[in-house]
Amino acid sequence: MADDKVKGPASYFPSIEKTYGQPIAHWKAIVRAAGLAKHMELVALLKTEHGMGHGHANAVVAHTLAEDGLK
């Protein structure tokens, strides 16, 4: 039987949605609209402007950049 468990950054998504009360699409839109290019700049934005923890911010940024073909 195949292992269907979500892995990588997306494995954080249920916790992110529960903790911060917004869907992942909301956070991805913030990352995309930020106008910043560097991964850690985007992580810092989510942490400082939105109170997100480092691991959660990193997961959102990594997944968004990968999805957009930027990483």
Short mmCIF file of N, CA, C and O in Angstrom, two decimals:
data_model
loop_
_atom_site.label_atom_id
_atom_site.label_comp_id
_atom_site.label_asym_id
_atom_site.label_seq_id
_atom_site.Cartn_x
_atom_site.Cartn_y
_atom_site.Cartn_z
N MET A 1 0.85 -1.20 0.00
CA MET A 1 0.00 0.00 0.00
C MET A 1 0.88 1.25 0.00
O MET A 1 1.85 1.35 0.73
N ALA A 2 0.54 2.22 -0.79
CA ALA A 2 1.33 3.46 -0.92
C ALA A 2 1.17 4.33 0.32
O ALA A 2 0.12 4.36 0.95
N ASP A 3 2.24 5.04 0.63
CA ASP A 3 2.21 5.96 1.76
C ASP A 3 1.68 7.30 1.26
O ASP A 3 2.36 8.02 0.53
N ASP A 4 0.45 7.66 1.65
CA ASP A 4 -0.20 8.87 1.17
C ASP A 4 -0.01 10.06 2.10
O ASP A 4 -0.61 11.11 1.90
N LYS A 5 0.82 9.91 3.12
CA LYS A 5 1.04 10.99 4.08
C LYS A 5 1.73 12.17 3.40
O LYS A 5 2.67 12.01 2.64
N VAL A 6 1.22 13.37 3.68
CA VAL A 6 1.79 14.59 3.12
C VAL A 6 3.17 14.80 3.74
O VAL A 6 3.36 14.68 4.94
N LYS A 7 4.13 15.15 2.89
CA LYS A 7 5.50 15.36 3.35
C LYS A 7 5.98 16.75 2.95
O LYS A 7 5.36 17.41 2.14
N GLY A 8 7.12 17.15 3.49
CA GLY A 8 7.70 18.44 3.14
C GLY A 8 6.94 19.60 3.75
O GLY A 8 6.19 19.43 4.72
N PRO A 9 7.12 20.79 3.18
CA PRO A 9 6.49 21.99 3.74
C PRO A 9 4.98 21.88 3.88
O PRO A 9 4.41 22.41 4.84
N ALA A 10 4.33 21.18 2.97
CA ALA A 10 2.87 21.07 3.02
C ALA A 10 2.38 20.33 4.26
O ALA A 10 1.23 20.49 4.66
N SER A 11 3.26 19.57 4.89
CA SER A 11 2.85 18.85 6.11
C SER A 11 2.52 19.82 7.25
O SER A 11 1.83 19.46 8.19
N TYR A 12 3.00 21.04 7.15
CA TYR A 12 2.73 22.06 8.16
C TYR A 12 1.39 22.77 7.94
O TYR A 12 0.91 23.47 8.83
N PHE A 13 0.82 22.64 6.76
CA PHE A 13 -0.34 23.46 6.40
C PHE A 13 -1.53 23.33 7.35
O PHE A 13 -2.12 24.35 7.72
N PRO A 14 -1.94 22.12 7.77
CA PRO A 14 -3.08 22.06 8.70
C PRO A 14 -2.83 22.83 10.00
O PRO A 14 -3.71 23.54 10.48
N SER A 15 -1.63 22.73 10.52
CA SER A 15 -1.29 23.44 11.74
C SER A 15 -1.26 24.95 11.52
O SER A 15 -1.70 25.72 12.37
N ILE A 16 -0.74 25.37 10.38
CA ILE A 16 -0.69 26.81 10.06
C ILE A 16 -2.10 27.37 9.98
O ILE A 16 -2.39 28.42 10.56
N GLU A 17 -2.98 26.68 9.28
CA GLU A 17 -4.36 27.15 9.15
C GLU A 17 -5.05 27.21 10.51
O GLU A 17 -5.77 28.18 10.81
N LYS A 18 -4.82 26.22 11.33
CA LYS A 18 -5.44 26.19 12.65
C LYS A 18 -4.88 27.28 13.56
O LYS A 18 -5.62 27.98 14.25
N THR A 19 -3.58 27.44 13.56
CA THR A 19 -2.92 28.38 14.46
C THR A 19 -3.21 29.84 14.11
O THR A 19 -3.45 30.66 14.99
N TYR A 20 -3.20 30.16 12.81
CA TYR A 20 -3.31 31.56 12.40
C TYR A 20 -4.67 31.93 11.81
O TYR A 20 -4.91 33.09 11.49
N GLY A 21 -5.57 30.95 11.68
CA GLY A 21 -6.96 31.24 11.29
C GLY A 21 -7.18 31.68 9.86
O GLY A 21 -8.21 32.26 9.56
N GLN A 22 -6.21 31.42 9.01
CA GLN A 22 -6.35 31.79 7.59
C GLN A 22 -5.96 30.59 6.73
O GLN A 22 -5.09 29.82 7.11
N PRO A 23 -6.58 30.46 5.56
CA PRO A 23 -6.18 29.37 4.66
C PRO A 23 -4.79 29.61 4.09
O PRO A 23 -4.30 30.75 4.04
N ILE A 24 -4.16 28.56 3.65
CA ILE A 24 -2.81 28.65 3.08
C ILE A 24 -2.80 29.62 1.89
O ILE A 24 -1.83 30.36 1.70
N ALA A 25 -3.86 29.65 1.12
CA ALA A 25 -3.93 30.57 -0.03
C ALA A 25 -3.72 32.02 0.42
O ALA A 25 -3.12 32.82 -0.30
N HIS A 26 -4.22 32.37 1.59
CA HIS A 26 -4.04 33.73 2.13
C HIS A 26 -2.56 34.03 2.33
O HIS A 26 -2.08 35.10 1.93
N TRP A 27 -1.83 33.10 2.94
CA TRP A 27 -0.41 33.30 3.23
C TRP A 27 0.41 33.31 1.94
O TRP A 27 1.34 34.09 1.81
N LYS A 28 0.05 32.45 1.01
CA LYS A 28 0.76 32.43 -0.28
C LYS A 28 0.56 33.75 -1.02
O LYS A 28 1.48 34.27 -1.65
N ALA A 29 -0.63 34.31 -0.94
CA ALA A 29 -0.90 35.60 -1.60
C ALA A 29 -0.04 36.70 -0.99
O ALA A 29 0.46 37.57 -1.71
N ILE A 30 0.15 36.67 0.31
CA ILE A 30 1.00 37.67 0.98
C ILE A 30 2.44 37.53 0.48
O ILE A 30 3.10 38.52 0.17
N VAL A 31 2.92 36.30 0.41
CA VAL A 31 4.29 36.06 -0.06
C VAL A 31 4.45 36.56 -1.49
O VAL A 31 5.41 37.26 -1.81
N ARG A 32 3.49 36.24 -2.34
CA ARG A 32 3.58 36.63 -3.75
C ARG A 32 3.47 38.14 -3.94
O ARG A 32 4.07 38.71 -4.85
N ALA A 33 2.71 38.81 -3.09
CA ALA A 33 2.50 40.26 -3.23
C ALA A 33 3.60 41.08 -2.56
O ALA A 33 3.65 42.30 -2.75
N ALA A 34 4.46 40.45 -1.81
CA ALA A 34 5.44 41.18 -1.00
C ALA A 34 6.47 41.94 -1.82
O ALA A 34 7.01 42.94 -1.36
N GLY A 35 6.77 41.47 -3.01
CA GLY A 35 7.76 42.15 -3.83
C GLY A 35 9.19 41.90 -3.36
O GLY A 35 10.10 42.63 -3.76
N LEU A 36 9.37 40.91 -2.52
CA LEU A 36 10.70 40.54 -2.03
C LEU A 36 11.17 39.31 -2.79
O LEU A 36 10.38 38.46 -3.15
N ALA A 37 12.47 39.21 -2.99
CA ALA A 37 13.00 38.11 -3.79
C ALA A 37 13.64 37.01 -2.95
O ALA A 37 13.63 35.86 -3.33
N LYS A 38 14.21 37.38 -1.82
CA LYS A 38 14.98 36.42 -1.04
C LYS A 38 14.10 35.65 -0.06
O LYS A 38 13.24 36.22 0.62
N HIS A 39 14.38 34.35 0.02
CA HIS A 39 13.63 33.46 0.89
C HIS A 39 13.55 33.99 2.32
O HIS A 39 12.46 34.09 2.89
N MET A 40 14.69 34.33 2.89
CA MET A 40 14.71 34.75 4.29
C MET A 40 14.06 36.11 4.51
O MET A 40 13.55 36.38 5.60
N GLU A 41 14.03 36.96 3.50
CA GLU A 41 13.30 38.22 3.61
C GLU A 41 11.81 37.94 3.73
O GLU A 41 11.10 38.60 4.50
N LEU A 42 11.34 36.98 2.95
CA LEU A 42 9.93 36.62 2.99
C LEU A 42 9.57 35.96 4.32
O LEU A 42 8.51 36.22 4.89
N VAL A 43 10.45 35.10 4.82
CA VAL A 43 10.24 34.48 6.12
C VAL A 43 10.16 35.57 7.20
O VAL A 43 9.25 35.56 8.04
N ALA A 44 11.08 36.52 7.16
CA ALA A 44 11.09 37.61 8.13
C ALA A 44 9.80 38.43 8.07
O ALA A 44 9.28 38.84 9.11
N LEU A 45 9.29 38.65 6.88
CA LEU A 45 8.03 39.39 6.72
C LEU A 45 6.89 38.69 7.43
O LEU A 45 6.13 39.30 8.18
N LEU A 46 6.75 37.39 7.21
CA LEU A 46 5.67 36.65 7.85
C LEU A 46 5.83 36.62 9.36
O LEU A 46 4.84 36.69 10.10
N LYS A 47 7.06 36.56 9.82
CA LYS A 47 7.31 36.54 11.26
C LYS A 47 7.02 37.89 11.91
O LYS A 47 6.34 37.96 12.93
N THR A 48 7.54 38.96 11.33
CA THR A 48 7.43 40.27 11.97
C THR A 48 6.07 40.94 11.74
O THR A 48 5.52 41.54 12.65
N GLU A 49 5.56 40.83 10.53
CA GLU A 49 4.30 41.52 10.21
C GLU A 49 3.05 40.71 10.57
O GLU A 49 1.97 41.29 10.72
N HIS A 50 3.21 39.39 10.68
CA HIS A 50 2.02 38.54 10.88
C HIS A 50 2.13 37.60 12.07
O HIS A 50 1.23 36.80 12.31
N GLY A 51 3.25 37.68 12.81
CA GLY A 51 3.40 36.89 14.03
C GLY A 51 3.55 35.40 13.82
O GLY A 51 3.30 34.61 14.72
N MET A 52 3.96 35.00 12.64
CA MET A 52 4.10 33.58 12.34
C MET A 52 5.42 33.06 12.89
O MET A 52 6.43 33.77 12.89
N GLY A 53 5.42 31.84 13.38
CA GLY A 53 6.64 31.22 13.85
C GLY A 53 7.58 30.91 12.69
O GLY A 53 7.16 30.81 11.53
N HIS A 54 8.85 30.73 13.01
CA HIS A 54 9.86 30.53 11.96
C HIS A 54 9.58 29.30 11.10
O HIS A 54 9.64 29.38 9.87
N GLY A 55 9.28 28.18 11.71
CA GLY A 55 9.04 26.95 10.94
C GLY A 55 7.85 27.07 10.02
O GLY A 55 7.90 26.63 8.87
N HIS A 56 6.79 27.67 10.51
CA HIS A 56 5.60 27.85 9.69
C HIS A 56 5.87 28.82 8.55
O HIS A 56 5.48 28.58 7.40
N ALA A 57 6.54 29.93 8.84
CA ALA A 57 6.86 30.92 7.81
C ALA A 57 7.76 30.29 6.74
O ALA A 57 7.54 30.47 5.54
N ASN A 58 8.75 29.55 7.17
CA ASN A 58 9.66 28.89 6.25
C ASN A 58 8.92 27.91 5.34
O ASN A 58 9.18 27.84 4.14
N ALA A 59 7.99 27.16 5.90
CA ALA A 59 7.21 26.19 5.12
C ALA A 59 6.37 26.89 4.05
O ALA A 59 6.33 26.45 2.90
N VAL A 60 5.70 27.96 4.43
CA VAL A 60 4.87 28.70 3.46
C VAL A 60 5.73 29.27 2.34
O VAL A 60 5.40 29.13 1.15
N VAL A 61 6.84 29.90 2.69
CA VAL A 61 7.71 30.52 1.69
C VAL A 61 8.31 29.45 0.78
O VAL A 61 8.29 29.59 -0.45
N ALA A 62 8.84 28.39 1.35
CA ALA A 62 9.46 27.33 0.54
C ALA A 62 8.47 26.72 -0.44
O ALA A 62 8.78 26.54 -1.63
N HIS A 63 7.27 26.43 0.03
CA HIS A 63 6.26 25.82 -0.83
C HIS A 63 5.82 26.79 -1.92
O HIS A 63 5.66 26.41 -3.08
N THR A 64 5.63 28.05 -1.57
CA THR A 64 5.19 29.05 -2.54
C THR A 64 6.24 29.27 -3.62
O THR A 64 5.91 29.29 -4.81
N LEU A 65 7.49 29.42 -3.22
CA LEU A 65 8.55 29.64 -4.20
C LEU A 65 8.72 28.43 -5.11
O LEU A 65 8.91 28.57 -6.32
N ALA A 66 8.64 27.24 -4.54
CA ALA A 66 8.75 26.01 -5.34
C ALA A 66 7.59 25.90 -6.33
O ALA A 66 7.77 25.55 -7.48
N GLU A 67 6.40 26.23 -5.84
CA GLU A 67 5.21 26.18 -6.69
C GLU A 67 5.31 27.16 -7.86
O GLU A 67 4.83 26.87 -8.96
N ASP A 68 5.95 28.29 -7.61
CA ASP A 68 6.10 29.31 -8.64
C ASP A 68 7.36 29.10 -9.50
O ASP A 68 7.67 29.93 -10.35
N GLY A 69 8.09 28.01 -9.22
CA GLY A 69 9.29 27.70 -10.00
C GLY A 69 10.46 28.61 -9.69
O GLY A 69 11.35 28.78 -10.51
N LEU A 70 10.45 29.20 -8.50
CA LEU A 70 11.50 30.14 -8.12
C LEU A 70 12.54 29.52 -7.19
O LEU A 70 13.47 30.17 -6.76
N LYS A 71 12.34 28.27 -6.89
CA LYS A 71 13.30 27.60 -6.01
C LYS A 71 13.52 26.19 -6.45
O LYS A 71 12.68 25.55 -6.97
#
